[in-house]
PDB file of C-alpha atoms in Angstrom:
ATOM      1  CA  MET A   1       7.551 -31.525 -18.404  1.00 95.00           C
ATOM      2  CA  ILE A   2       4.307 -30.143 -16.519  1.00 97.00           C
ATOM      3  CA  GLY A   3       3.494 -26.355 -15.656  1.00 98.00           C
ATOM      4  CA  GLY A   4       0.888 -25.111 -14.150  1.00 98.00           C
ATOM      5  CA  THR A   5      -1.049 -21.886 -13.384  1.00 98.00           C
ATOM      6  CA  VAL A   6      -3.593 -21.792 -10.334  1.00 98.00           C
ATOM      7  CA  ARG A   7      -5.842 -19.545  -8.461  1.00 98.00           C
ATOM      8  CA  PHE A   8      -7.116 -19.488  -5.452  1.00 97.00           C
ATOM      9  CA  LEU A   9      -9.910 -17.635  -3.562  1.00 98.00           C
ATOM     10  CA  VAL A  10      -8.928 -17.848   0.349  1.00 98.00           C
ATOM     11  CA  ASN A  11     -10.084 -15.686   3.029  1.00 97.00           C
ATOM     12  CA  VAL A  12      -8.994 -16.127   6.885  1.00 97.00           C
ATOM     13  CA  GLU A  13      -5.413 -16.971   6.500  1.00 97.00           C
ATOM     14  CA  SER A  14      -2.274 -17.387   8.072  1.00 97.00           C
ATOM     15  CA  LEU A  15      -0.693 -19.372   6.229  1.00 97.00           C
ATOM     16  CA  ASN A  16       3.250 -18.379   5.960  1.00 97.00           C
ATOM     17  CA  GLY A  17       3.841 -15.618   9.232  1.00 94.00           C
ATOM     18  CA  VAL A  18       7.550 -14.085   9.301  1.00 92.00           C
ATOM     19  CA  GLU A  19       8.265 -13.151  12.919  1.00 87.00           C
ATOM     20  CA  SER A  20       6.523 -11.317  15.967  1.00 89.00           C
ATOM     21  CA  VAL A  21       6.640  -8.156  16.782  1.00 88.00           C
ATOM     22  CA  GLY A  22       5.485  -8.170  21.055  1.00 86.00           C
ATOM     23  CA  ASN A  23       2.831 -10.290  20.780  1.00 90.00           C
ATOM     24  CA  LEU A  24       1.622  -9.852  16.759  1.00 94.00           C
ATOM     25  CA  THR A  25       2.713 -12.141  14.158  1.00 94.00           C
ATOM     26  CA  ARG A  26       3.332 -11.032  11.541  1.00 96.00           C
ATOM     27  CA  HIS A  27       1.807 -12.826   7.536  1.00 97.00           C
ATOM     28  CA  ARG A  28       4.684 -12.385   5.705  1.00 97.00           C
ATOM     29  CA  THR A  29       4.009  -9.789   2.867  1.00 97.00           C
ATOM     30  CA  ALA A  30       5.833  -8.923  -0.219  1.00 97.00           C
ATOM     31  CA  PRO A  31       6.558  -6.220  -2.397  1.00 97.00           C
ATOM     32  CA  VAL A  32       5.081  -6.206  -5.978  1.00 95.00           C
ATOM     33  CA  VAL A  33       4.586  -4.452  -8.867  1.00 94.00           C
ATOM     34  CA  LEU A  34       0.898  -3.404 -10.940  1.00 92.00           C
ATOM     35  CA  ARG A  35      -0.261  -1.279 -14.113  1.00 89.00           C
ATOM     36  CA  SER A  36      -2.975   1.405 -12.481  1.00 86.00           C
ATOM     37  CA  SER A  37      -5.147   3.254 -14.441  1.00 84.00           C
ATOM     38  CA  SER A  38      -1.557   6.378 -13.724  1.00 84.00           C
ATOM     39  CA  GLY A  39       0.970   3.986 -14.451  1.00 89.00           C
ATOM     40  CA  TYR A  40       3.054   1.675 -12.751  1.00 91.00           C
ATOM     41  CA  VAL A  41       2.861   1.294  -8.820  1.00 92.00           C
ATOM     42  CA  VAL A  42       4.375  -0.833  -5.510  1.00 94.00           C
ATOM     43  CA  ARG A  43       1.975  -2.610  -3.516  1.00 94.00           C
ATOM     44  CA  TYR A  44       3.128  -4.941  -0.307  1.00 96.00           C
ATOM     45  CA  VAL A  45       0.412  -7.834  -0.378  1.00 97.00           C
ATOM     46  CA  PRO A  46      -0.347 -10.634   1.538  1.00 98.00           C
ATOM     47  CA  THR A  47       1.421 -14.055  -0.330  1.00 98.00           C
ATOM     48  CA  VAL A  48       2.593 -17.236   1.091  1.00 98.00           C
ATOM     49  CA  SER A  49       6.465 -17.774  -0.115  1.00 97.00           C
ATOM     50  CA  GLY A  50       7.577 -20.472  -2.618  1.00 97.00           C
ATOM     51  CA  GLU A  51       9.616 -22.418   0.009  1.00 96.00           C
ATOM     52  CA  ALA A  52       6.855 -22.980   1.830  1.00 96.00           C
ATOM     53  CA  LEU A  53       5.166 -24.772  -1.264  1.00 97.00           C
ATOM     54  CA  ALA A  54       7.673 -26.928  -2.301  1.00 97.00           C
ATOM     55  CA  HIS A  55       8.099 -27.759   2.168  1.00 97.00           C
ATOM     56  CA  ALA A  56       4.358 -28.964   1.840  1.00 97.00           C
ATOM     57  CA  TYR A  57       5.198 -31.375  -1.873  1.00 98.00           C
ATOM     58  CA  GLN A  58       7.891 -32.390  -0.566  1.00 98.00           C
ATOM     59  CA  THR A  59       6.464 -33.231   2.622  1.00 97.00           C
ATOM     60  CA  PHE A  60       3.749 -35.661   0.375  1.00 97.00           C
ATOM     61  CA  LEU A  61       5.988 -36.539  -2.333  1.00 98.00           C
ATOM     62  CA  ALA A  62       7.736 -38.834   0.854  1.00 98.00           C
ATOM     63  CA  GLU A  63       4.125 -40.822   1.674  1.00 97.00           C
ATOM     64  CA  LEU A  64       3.241 -41.121  -0.248  1.00 98.00           C
ATOM     65  CA  ALA A  65       6.187 -43.076  -1.824  1.00 98.00           C
ATOM     66  CA  VAL A  66       6.963 -44.667   1.280  1.00 97.00           C
ATOM     67  CA  LYS A  67       3.406 -46.074   0.415  1.00 97.00           C
ATOM     68  CA  GLU A  68       4.521 -46.833  -3.109  1.00 96.00           C
ATOM     69  CA  SER A  69       7.784 -48.931  -0.538  1.00 97.00           C
ATOM     70  CA  LEU A  70      10.193 -46.154  -2.213  1.00 98.00           C
ATOM     71  CA  PRO A  71      13.001 -45.335  -0.543  1.00 97.00           C
ATOM     72  CA  VAL A  72      13.082 -42.486   2.099  1.00 97.00           C
ATOM     73  CA  SER A  73      15.807 -41.169   4.112  1.00 96.00           C
ATOM     74  CA  LYS A  74      14.868 -41.018   8.139  1.00 94.00           C
ATOM     75  CA  LYS A  75      15.251 -37.033   8.336  1.00 94.00           C
ATOM     76  CA  THR A  76      12.294 -36.367   5.137  1.00 96.00           C
ATOM     77  CA  ARG A  77      10.403 -39.177   6.884  1.00 94.00           C
ATOM     78  CA  GLU A  78      10.313 -36.932   9.867  1.00 93.00           C
ATOM     79  CA  GLY A  79       9.679 -34.302   7.819  1.00 91.00           C
ATOM     80  CA  GLU A  80      13.116 -32.363   8.746  1.00 93.00           C
ATOM     81  CA  LEU A  81      15.068 -31.748   4.543  1.00 95.00           C
ATOM     82  CA  THR A  82      17.918 -30.946   4.987  1.00 91.00           C
ATOM     83  CA  LYS A  83      18.391 -34.523   2.272  1.00 93.00           C
ATOM     84  CA  PHE A  84      22.067 -34.814   3.035  1.00 95.00           C
ATOM     85  CA  ALA A  85      23.286 -31.607   3.242  1.00 95.00           C
ATOM     86  CA  ASP A  86      27.101 -32.322   5.339  1.00 92.00           C
ATOM     87  CA  ASP A  87      28.997 -35.210   5.955  1.00 93.00           C
ATOM     88  CA  ASP A  88      27.176 -36.219   9.395  1.00 93.00           C
ATOM     89  CA  PHE A  89      24.043 -36.229   7.559  1.00 93.00           C
ATOM     90  CA  VAL A  90      25.491 -38.956   4.536  1.00 95.00           C
ATOM     91  CA  LYS A  91      27.160 -41.038   7.112  1.00 93.00           C
ATOM     92  CA  ALA A  92      23.819 -41.360   8.952  1.00 93.00           C
ATOM     93  CA  GLU A  93      22.611 -43.583   6.142  1.00 94.00           C
ATOM     94  CA  ASP A  94      25.581 -44.965   5.407  1.00 94.00           C
ATOM     95  CA  VAL A  95      26.438 -43.116   1.741  1.00 96.00           C
ATOM     96  CA  THR A  96      29.854 -42.389   1.154  1.00 95.00           C
ATOM     97  CA  PRO A  97      31.397 -39.323   0.558  1.00 95.00           C
ATOM     98  CA  PRO A  98      32.775 -38.434  -2.958  1.00 95.00           C
ATOM     99  CA  LYS A  99      36.023 -38.738  -3.220  1.00 93.00           C
ATOM    100  CA  ASP A 100      37.156 -36.433  -6.295  1.00 93.00           C
ATOM    101  CA  GLU A 101      35.433 -35.137  -9.534  1.00 92.00           C
ATOM    102  CA  GLY A 102      34.879 -38.224 -10.616  1.00 93.00           C
ATOM    103  CA  ASP A 103      33.324 -40.179  -7.953  1.00 96.00           C
ATOM    104  CA  MET A 104      29.751 -36.578  -8.281  1.00 96.00           C
ATOM    105  CA  ARG A 105      27.428 -39.566 -10.663  1.00 97.00           C
ATOM    106  CA  ARG A 106      28.638 -42.563  -7.848  1.00 97.00           C
ATOM    107  CA  PHE A 107      27.117 -40.974  -4.846  1.00 97.00           C
ATOM    108  CA  GLU A 108      24.372 -38.973  -7.299  1.00 97.00           C
ATOM    109  CA  VAL A 109      23.192 -41.411  -7.268  1.00 98.00           C
ATOM    110  CA  ASP A 110      23.584 -42.997  -4.118  1.00 97.00           C
ATOM    111  CA  VAL A 111      22.061 -40.569  -2.127  1.00 98.00           C
ATOM    112  CA  MET A 112      18.811 -41.042  -5.011  1.00 98.00           C
ATOM    113  CA  LEU A 113      18.890 -45.111  -4.311  1.00 98.00           C
ATOM    114  CA  LYS A 114      18.757 -43.549  -0.216  1.00 97.00           C
ATOM    115  CA  ASP A 115      15.390 -40.971  -0.677  1.00 98.00           C
ATOM    116  CA  VAL A 116      13.338 -39.770  -3.645  1.00 98.00           C
ATOM    117  CA  VAL A 117      12.927 -36.396  -2.486  1.00 98.00           C
ATOM    118  CA  ALA A 118      16.455 -35.882  -2.445  1.00 98.00           C
ATOM    119  CA  ASP A 119      15.416 -37.007  -6.561  1.00 98.00           C
ATOM    120  CA  VAL A 120      12.510 -34.953  -6.799  1.00 98.00           C
ATOM    121  CA  GLY A 121      13.645 -31.918  -4.971  1.00 98.00           C
ATOM    122  CA  GLY A 122      16.872 -31.949  -5.577  1.00 97.00           C
ATOM    123  CA  PHE A 123      19.515 -31.898  -2.768  1.00 97.00           C
ATOM    124  CA  LEU A 124      22.754 -29.774  -1.691  1.00 97.00           C
ATOM    125  CA  TYR A 125      26.019 -31.867  -0.473  1.00 97.00           C
ATOM    126  CA  ALA A 126      28.640 -29.792   0.481  1.00 95.00           C
ATOM    127  CA  GLY A 127      31.404 -31.402   1.417  1.00 92.00           C
ATOM    128  CA  SER A 128      34.680 -31.551   0.899  1.00 90.00           C
ATOM    129  CA  ARG A 129      33.509 -32.308  -3.356  1.00 93.00           C
ATOM    130  CA  PRO A 130      30.341 -30.476  -2.876  1.00 96.00           C
ATOM    131  CA  VAL A 131      28.246 -32.361  -4.684  1.00 97.00           C
ATOM    132  CA  ARG A 132      24.118 -30.144  -6.523  1.00 96.00           C
ATOM    133  CA  ARG A 133      21.179 -32.310  -8.127  1.00 97.00           C
ATOM    134  CA  SER A 134      18.560 -29.419  -8.890  1.00 97.00           C
ATOM    135  CA  SER A 135      15.522 -29.517  -7.952  1.00 98.00           C
ATOM    136  CA  ARG A 136      13.069 -31.384 -10.879  1.00 98.00           C
ATOM    137  CA  ILE A 137       9.805 -29.278  -9.061  1.00 98.00           C
ATOM    138  CA  SER A 138       9.839 -25.117  -9.456  1.00 98.00           C
ATOM    139  CA  ILE A 139       8.049 -23.484  -7.646  1.00 97.00           C
ATOM    140  CA  GLY A 140       6.850 -19.912  -6.822  1.00 95.00           C
ATOM    141  CA  TYR A 141       5.602 -17.243  -4.437  1.00 97.00           C
ATOM    142  CA  MET A 142       2.045 -17.500  -3.992  1.00 98.00           C
ATOM    143  CA  ILE A 143       0.801 -13.713  -4.487  1.00 98.00           C
ATOM    144  CA  PRO A 144      -2.791 -12.162  -5.345  1.00 98.00           C
ATOM    145  CA  VAL A 145      -3.770 -11.956  -8.989  1.00 97.00           C
ATOM    146  CA  LEU A 146      -2.711  -7.917 -10.008  1.00 94.00           C
ATOM    147  CA  GLN A 147      -4.714  -6.635 -11.644  1.00 86.00           C
ATOM    148  CA  GLY A 148      -6.281  -2.998 -12.672  1.00 81.00           C
ATOM    149  CA  ASP A 149      -6.318  -0.898  -9.919  1.00 82.00           C
ATOM    150  CA  GLU A 150      -7.552  -2.887  -6.638  1.00 85.00           C
ATOM    151  CA  VAL A 151      -5.446  -5.750  -5.505  1.00 92.00           C
ATOM    152  CA  PRO A 152      -8.188  -8.252  -4.683  1.00 92.00           C
ATOM    153  CA  ALA A 153      -6.414  -9.012  -1.233  1.00 95.00           C
ATOM    154  CA  GLN A 154      -6.313  -7.718   2.189  1.00 95.00           C
ATOM    155  CA  LEU A 155      -4.803  -8.092   5.660  1.00 96.00           C
ATOM    156  CA  GLU A 156      -5.996  -8.198   9.100  1.00 96.00           C
ATOM    157  CA  ALA A 157      -4.939  -8.877  12.400  1.00 95.00           C
ATOM    158  CA  GLN A 158      -7.033 -10.200  14.955  1.00 94.00           C
ATOM    159  CA  PHE A 159      -6.837 -10.171  18.748  1.00 94.00           C
ATOM    160  CA  HIS A 160      -7.012 -13.485  21.017  1.00 92.00           C
ATOM    161  CA  VAL A 161      -6.753 -13.838  23.892  1.00 89.00           C
ATOM    162  CA  ARG A 162      -5.740 -16.739  26.412  1.00 82.00           C
ATOM    163  CA  TYR A 163      -7.493 -16.193  29.960  1.00 78.00           C
ATOM    164  CA  ALA A 164      -6.845 -19.231  33.094  1.00 74.00           C
ATOM    165  CA  VAL A 165      -9.308 -18.866  34.862  1.00 73.00           C
ATOM    166  CA  THR A 166      -8.347 -21.418  37.374  1.00 71.00           C
ATOM    167  CA  SER A 167      -4.762 -19.523  38.334  1.00 66.00           C
ATOM    168  CA  PRO A 168      -4.324 -17.365  41.372  1.00 63.00           C
ATOM    169  CA  LYS A 169      -3.523 -14.425  39.853  1.00 67.00           C
ATOM    170  CA  GLU A 170      -6.128 -15.463  36.852  1.00 65.00           C
ATOM    171  CA  LYS A 171      -2.948 -14.301  34.082  1.00 75.00           C
ATOM    172  CA  GLN A 172      -4.021 -13.052  30.634  1.00 79.00           C
ATOM    173  CA  ALA A 173      -1.830 -13.575  27.265  1.00 84.00           C
ATOM    174  CA  ILE A 174      -2.795 -11.375  25.283  1.00 89.00           C
ATOM    175  CA  TYR A 175      -1.768 -11.670  21.143  1.00 91.00           C
ATOM    176  CA  ASN A 176      -2.716 -10.848  17.507  1.00 95.00           C
ATOM    177  CA  VAL A 177      -2.526 -12.972  14.528  1.00 96.00           C
ATOM    178  CA  GLU A 178      -2.231 -11.230  10.820  1.00 97.00           C
ATOM    179  CA  ILE A 179      -4.315 -12.512   8.443  1.00 97.00           C
ATOM    180  CA  ALA A 180      -4.708 -12.425   4.762  1.00 97.00           C
ATOM    181  CA  SER A 181      -7.674 -12.925   2.862  1.00 98.00           C
ATOM    182  CA  ALA A 182      -6.644 -12.714  -1.545  1.00 97.00           C
ATOM    183  CA  LEU A 183      -7.902 -13.663  -4.801  1.00 97.00           C
ATOM    184  CA  TYR A 184      -4.068 -15.885  -4.970  1.00 98.00           C
ATOM    185  CA  THR A 185      -2.686 -17.211  -8.163  1.00 98.00           C
ATOM    186  CA  LEU A 186       0.588 -19.790  -8.321  1.00 97.00           C
ATOM    187  CA  SER A 187       2.250 -21.622 -10.447  1.00 97.00           C
ATOM    188  CA  PHE A 188       4.064 -24.275 -10.578  1.00 98.00           C
ATOM    189  CA  LEU A 189       6.488 -26.669 -13.048  1.00 98.00           C
ATOM    190  CA  LEU A 190       7.208 -30.797 -12.565  1.00 98.00           C
ATOM    191  CA  ASP A 191      10.031 -32.008 -14.889  1.00 97.00           C
ATOM    192  CA  ASP A 192       9.257 -35.181 -14.810  1.00 96.00           C
ATOM    193  CA  GLU A 193      11.260 -36.519 -17.822  1.00 95.00           C
ATOM    194  CA  ASN A 194      14.395 -36.325 -15.788  1.00 97.00           C
ATOM    195  CA  VAL A 195      13.173 -37.847 -12.401  1.00 98.00           C
ATOM    196  CA  ALA A 196      15.491 -40.883 -11.800  1.00 97.00           C
ATOM    197  CA  VAL A 197      17.557 -39.444 -14.080  1.00 97.00           C
ATOM    198  CA  PRO A 198      21.216 -38.253 -12.705  1.00 97.00           C
ATOM    199  CA  SER A 199      22.572 -34.806 -13.725  1.00 96.00           C
ATOM    200  CA  SER A 200      26.237 -35.034 -13.246  1.00 95.00           C
ATOM    201  CA  PRO A 201      28.426 -36.018 -16.378  1.00 93.00           C
ATOM    202  CA  GLY A 202      30.361 -38.891 -16.817  1.00 91.00           C
ATOM    203  CA  GLN A 203      29.870 -42.723 -17.441  1.00 92.00           C
ATOM    204  CA  LYS A 204      27.455 -44.401 -16.343  1.00 94.00           C
ATOM    205  CA  VAL A 205      27.705 -46.671 -13.040  1.00 95.00           C
ATOM    206  CA  LYS A 206      27.249 -49.496 -10.551  1.00 91.00           C
ATOM    207  CA  ARG A 207      23.563 -48.402  -8.992  1.00 94.00           C
ATOM    208  CA  GLU A 208      22.193 -46.708 -12.062  1.00 96.00           C
ATOM    209  CA  GLU A 209      20.067 -49.189 -13.268  1.00 95.00           C
ATOM    210  CA  GLU A 210      18.450 -49.893 -10.187  1.00 96.00           C
ATOM    211  CA  LEU A 211      17.502 -46.715 -10.117  1.00 96.00           C
ATOM    212  CA  GLU A 212      16.242 -46.950 -13.675  1.00 96.00           C
ATOM    213  CA  GLY A 213      13.611 -49.317 -12.449  1.00 96.00           C
ATOM    214  CA  GLN A 214      11.776 -47.219  -9.886  1.00 97.00           C
ATOM    215  CA  SER A 215      11.505 -44.883 -12.734  1.00 97.00           C
ATOM    216  CA  GLU A 216       8.480 -45.227 -13.544  1.00 97.00           C
ATOM    217  CA  LYS A 217       6.760 -45.335  -9.611  1.00 98.00           C
ATOM    218  CA  ARG A 218       8.986 -42.208  -8.807  1.00 98.00           C
ATOM    219  CA  ARG A 219       7.454 -40.713 -11.810  1.00 98.00           C
ATOM    220  CA  GLU A 220       3.406 -41.537 -10.907  1.00 98.00           C
ATOM    221  CA  VAL A 221       4.712 -40.440  -6.941  1.00 98.00           C
ATOM    222  CA  ALA A 222       6.327 -37.155  -8.016  1.00 98.00           C
ATOM    223  CA  LEU A 223       2.677 -36.642  -9.888  1.00 98.00           C
ATOM    224  CA  LYS A 224       0.255 -37.930  -7.878  1.00 98.00           C
ATOM    225  CA  ALA A 225       2.126 -35.342  -5.302  1.00 98.00           C
ATOM    226  CA  LEU A 226       1.015 -32.250  -7.208  1.00 97.00           C
ATOM    227  CA  TYR A 227      -2.378 -33.046  -5.995  1.00 97.00           C
ATOM    228  CA  ASN A 228      -1.144 -31.177  -2.695  1.00 95.00           C
ATOM    229  CA  ILE A 229      -0.885 -27.888  -4.176  1.00 95.00           C
ATOM    230  CA  LEU A 230      -4.018 -28.553  -6.569  1.00 96.00           C
ATOM    231  CA  SER A 231      -6.012 -28.959  -2.943  1.00 95.00           C
ATOM    232  CA  GLY A 232      -4.310 -26.003  -1.499  1.00 94.00           C
ATOM    233  CA  ASP A 233      -3.448 -28.353   1.730  1.00 95.00           C
ATOM    234  CA  PHE A 234      -0.216 -26.368   2.616  1.00 96.00           C
ATOM    235  CA  GLY A 235       1.131 -23.917   4.980  1.00 95.00           C
ATOM    236  CA  GLY A 236       1.314 -23.065   8.534  1.00 94.00           C
ATOM    237  CA  LYS A 237      -0.954 -22.641  11.805  1.00 94.00           C
ATOM    238  CA  ARG A 238      -3.580 -24.304  10.487  1.00 95.00           C
ATOM    239  CA  SER A 239      -5.042 -26.278  13.781  1.00 94.00           C
ATOM    240  CA  ARG A 240      -6.577 -22.789  14.756  1.00 93.00           C
ATOM    241  CA  PHE A 241      -6.902 -21.058  11.632  1.00 95.00           C
ATOM    242  CA  LEU A 242      -7.630 -22.845   8.549  1.00 96.00           C
ATOM    243  CA  PRO A 243      -8.639 -21.091   5.829  1.00 96.00           C
ATOM    244  CA  SER A 244     -11.691 -20.885   3.602  1.00 95.00           C
ATOM    245  CA  ALA A 245     -10.440 -22.021   0.608  1.00 95.00           C
ATOM    246  CA  GLU A 246     -11.804 -22.067  -2.956  1.00 96.00           C
ATOM    247  CA  LEU A 247      -9.724 -23.207  -6.286  1.00 97.00           C
ATOM    248  CA  LYS A 248     -11.441 -21.184  -8.675  1.00 97.00           C
ATOM    249  CA  SER A 249      -8.949 -22.492 -12.219  1.00 97.00           C
ATOM    250  CA  ALA A 250      -5.997 -23.819 -12.926  1.00 98.00           C
ATOM    251  CA  VAL A 251      -4.853 -24.257 -16.714  1.00 98.00           C
ATOM    252  CA  VAL A 252      -2.278 -27.807 -16.334  1.00 98.00           C
ATOM    253  CA  VAL A 253       0.158 -28.067 -19.325  1.00 98.00           C
ATOM    254  CA  ARG A 254       2.280 -31.417 -20.439  1.00 97.00           C
ATOM    255  CA  THR A 255       4.730 -30.396 -23.080  1.00 97.00           C
ATOM    256  CA  ASP A 256       7.764 -32.634 -24.812  1.00 96.00           C
ATOM    257  CA  PHE A 257       9.439 -28.811 -25.009  1.00 96.00           C
ATOM    258  CA  PRO A 258      10.570 -26.378 -21.862  1.00 94.00           C
ATOM    259  CA  PHE A 259       7.193 -24.332 -21.260  1.00 96.00           C
ATOM    260  CA  VAL A 260       6.198 -21.483 -18.496  1.00 97.00           C
ATOM    261  CA  PRO A 261       2.525 -21.465 -18.435  1.00 97.00           C
ATOM    262  CA  GLU A 262       0.803 -17.736 -18.033  1.00 97.00           C
ATOM    263  CA  PRO A 263       0.417 -16.240 -14.587  1.00 97.00           C
ATOM    264  CA  GLY A 264      -2.976 -15.870 -13.697  1.00 96.00           C
ATOM    265  CA  HIS A 265      -3.063 -11.751 -13.020  1.00 95.00           C
ATOM    266  CA  SER A 266      -5.841 -11.573 -16.213  1.00 94.00           C
ATOM    267  CA  ASP A 267      -9.307 -13.339 -17.199  1.00 94.00           C
ATOM    268  CA  ASP A 268      -7.310 -14.645 -20.410  1.00 95.00           C
ATOM    269  CA  TYR A 269      -4.804 -16.121 -19.035  1.00 97.00           C
ATOM    270  CA  VAL A 270      -6.085 -19.717 -20.052  1.00 97.00           C
ATOM    271  CA  VAL A 271      -6.845 -19.072 -23.472  1.00 96.00           C
ATOM    272  CA  ARG A 272      -3.053 -17.451 -24.042  1.00 97.00           C
ATOM    273  CA  THR A 273      -1.512 -20.072 -22.357  1.00 97.00           C
ATOM    274  CA  ALA A 274      -3.194 -22.935 -25.195  1.00 96.00           C
ATOM    275  CA  GLU A 275      -1.982 -20.000 -27.750  1.00 96.00           C
ATOM    276  CA  ARG A 276       1.125 -19.705 -26.414  1.00 97.00           C
ATOM    277  CA  VAL A 277       2.050 -24.077 -26.460  1.00 97.00           C
ATOM    278  CA  GLU A 278       0.554 -24.074 -30.073  1.00 96.00           C
ATOM    279  CA  LYS A 279       2.954 -21.557 -31.184  1.00 96.00           C
ATOM    280  CA  ALA A 280       5.585 -23.067 -28.918  1.00 96.00           C
ATOM    281  CA  ALA A 281       5.765 -26.360 -29.525  1.00 96.00           C
ATOM    282  CA  ALA A 282       6.285 -25.556 -34.346  1.00 96.00           C
ATOM    283  CA  ILE A 283       9.438 -23.493 -33.500  1.00 96.00           C
ATOM    284  CA  LEU A 284      10.613 -26.159 -31.233  1.00 96.00           C
ATOM    285  CA  GLY A 285       9.760 -29.220 -33.061  1.00 95.00           C
ATOM    286  CA  GLY A 286       6.825 -30.638 -30.408  1.00 94.00           C
ATOM    287  CA  LYS A 287       4.970 -33.956 -30.641  1.00 92.00           C
ATOM    288  CA  THR A 288       3.263 -33.288 -26.879  1.00 90.00           C
ATOM    289  CA  LYS A 289       0.716 -30.612 -25.680  1.00 92.00           C
ATOM    290  CA  GLN A 290      -1.878 -31.169 -24.048  1.00 96.00           C
ATOM    291  CA  VAL A 291      -3.711 -28.904 -21.791  1.00 97.00           C
ATOM    292  CA  TYR A 292      -6.096 -28.891 -19.085  1.00 98.00           C
ATOM    293  CA  VAL A 293      -8.197 -26.513 -17.438  1.00 98.00           C
ATOM    294  CA  ILE A 294      -9.604 -26.118 -14.176  1.00 97.00           C
ATOM    295  CA  ASP A 295     -12.879 -22.958 -14.205  1.00 97.00           C
ATOM    296  CA  ARG A 296     -15.052 -22.267 -12.310  1.00 96.00           C
ATOM    297  CA  GLU A 297     -14.496 -18.325 -13.418  1.00 95.00           C
ATOM    298  CA  GLY A 298     -16.975 -18.502 -16.709  1.00 94.00           C
ATOM    299  CA  LEU A 299     -13.376 -17.431 -18.816  1.00 94.00           C
ATOM    300  CA  LYS A 300     -12.390 -17.791 -22.010  1.00 90.00           C
ATOM    301  CA  LYS A 301     -10.325 -21.095 -22.227  1.00 90.00           C
ATOM    302  CA  LYS A 302      -9.108 -24.106 -24.997  1.00 91.00           C
ATOM    303  CA  GLY A 303      -8.160 -27.303 -24.195  1.00 93.00           C
ATOM    304  CA  THR A 304      -9.255 -30.002 -22.492  1.00 95.00           C
ATOM    305  CA  GLU A 305     -11.486 -28.826 -19.705  1.00 96.00           C
ATOM    306  CA  VAL A 306     -11.969 -31.737 -16.722  1.00 96.00           C
ATOM    307  CA  VAL A 307     -14.360 -31.230 -12.875  1.00 95.00           C
ATOM    308  CA  ASN A 308     -12.202 -31.073 -10.370  1.00 96.00           C
ATOM    309  CA  GLN A 309      -8.175 -31.706  -9.288  1.00 96.00           C
ATOM    310  CA  GLU A 310      -8.750 -35.252  -8.814  1.00 97.00           C
ATOM    311  CA  GLU A 311      -9.797 -35.545 -12.169  1.00 97.00           C
ATOM    312  CA  LEU A 312      -6.903 -33.202 -13.155  1.00 97.00           C
ATOM    313  CA  VAL A 313      -4.419 -36.324 -11.604  1.00 97.00           C
ATOM    314  CA  GLU A 314      -6.290 -38.873 -13.288  1.00 96.00           C
ATOM    315  CA  MET A 315      -5.550 -36.897 -16.541  1.00 95.00           C
ATOM    316  CA  LEU A 316      -1.636 -36.784 -16.219  1.00 96.00           C
ATOM    317  CA  LEU A 317      -1.463 -40.170 -14.974  1.00 95.00           C
ATOM    318  CA  LYS A 318      -2.617 -42.050 -18.309  1.00 89.00           C
TER     319      LYS A 318
END
């Protein structure tokens, strides 16, 4: 299991819009509860959804899988993460739908052998005999750091005009894009041990050995795809609103037991994570508990310090 918490300083971004109201494109916001000097209060803050982050991760995963000659379905290659949702998608990939409950494991293995992204990112077949594989990657919303009375985040609508000087009527198109700047935090989990491992009950099926033969490469690309998140390469509207983004700090933990790192809402989140993982290992009988830290904020920390995202991914691959 690999779990991580990251803090990004991101300025002037429009990574996740939700709707258009007139000529205004709104940034996604969400209500959060924080404790101020006067008690608990609710604030609406800019966010980037877990769906947006997971889409970026899975798209990058597909690109890496193709380079490693691992299977990726046609729809996934095109960026459509429908992942065998119904009979039309299943038949298009030449996969036989499950006949009954006893055929679910065979179907899951066949789908995994058709698409690495369906293996790592999960899928839900909603046919007459539904089959679900839970995602091995979990990613939460990216939200501002909630510390003290002030939330380090701000929204602002930017005015823009498209002007057609050669038009007979010299038309103008006025529009506003809501942008945000914030010190963001996000958390993720990757259950790399269960990549290439079927989740449906039943006896081992015929093609499972073929899946096992790809397991090492599948886990490797699942780890490499984390670089997309650690480097901030996610979100939309990047062609004209490419944000000024800097990874300020991160803690990533590798364990052989379930563990979720502390969220990055306090300056001691790294050391608290390291202390908790030691106690969790003692309680759960864990043997593996590696803690990696990136620190550009002068935080208190415990664990192996690494210089950047590239070195961190290299350490995780060892």
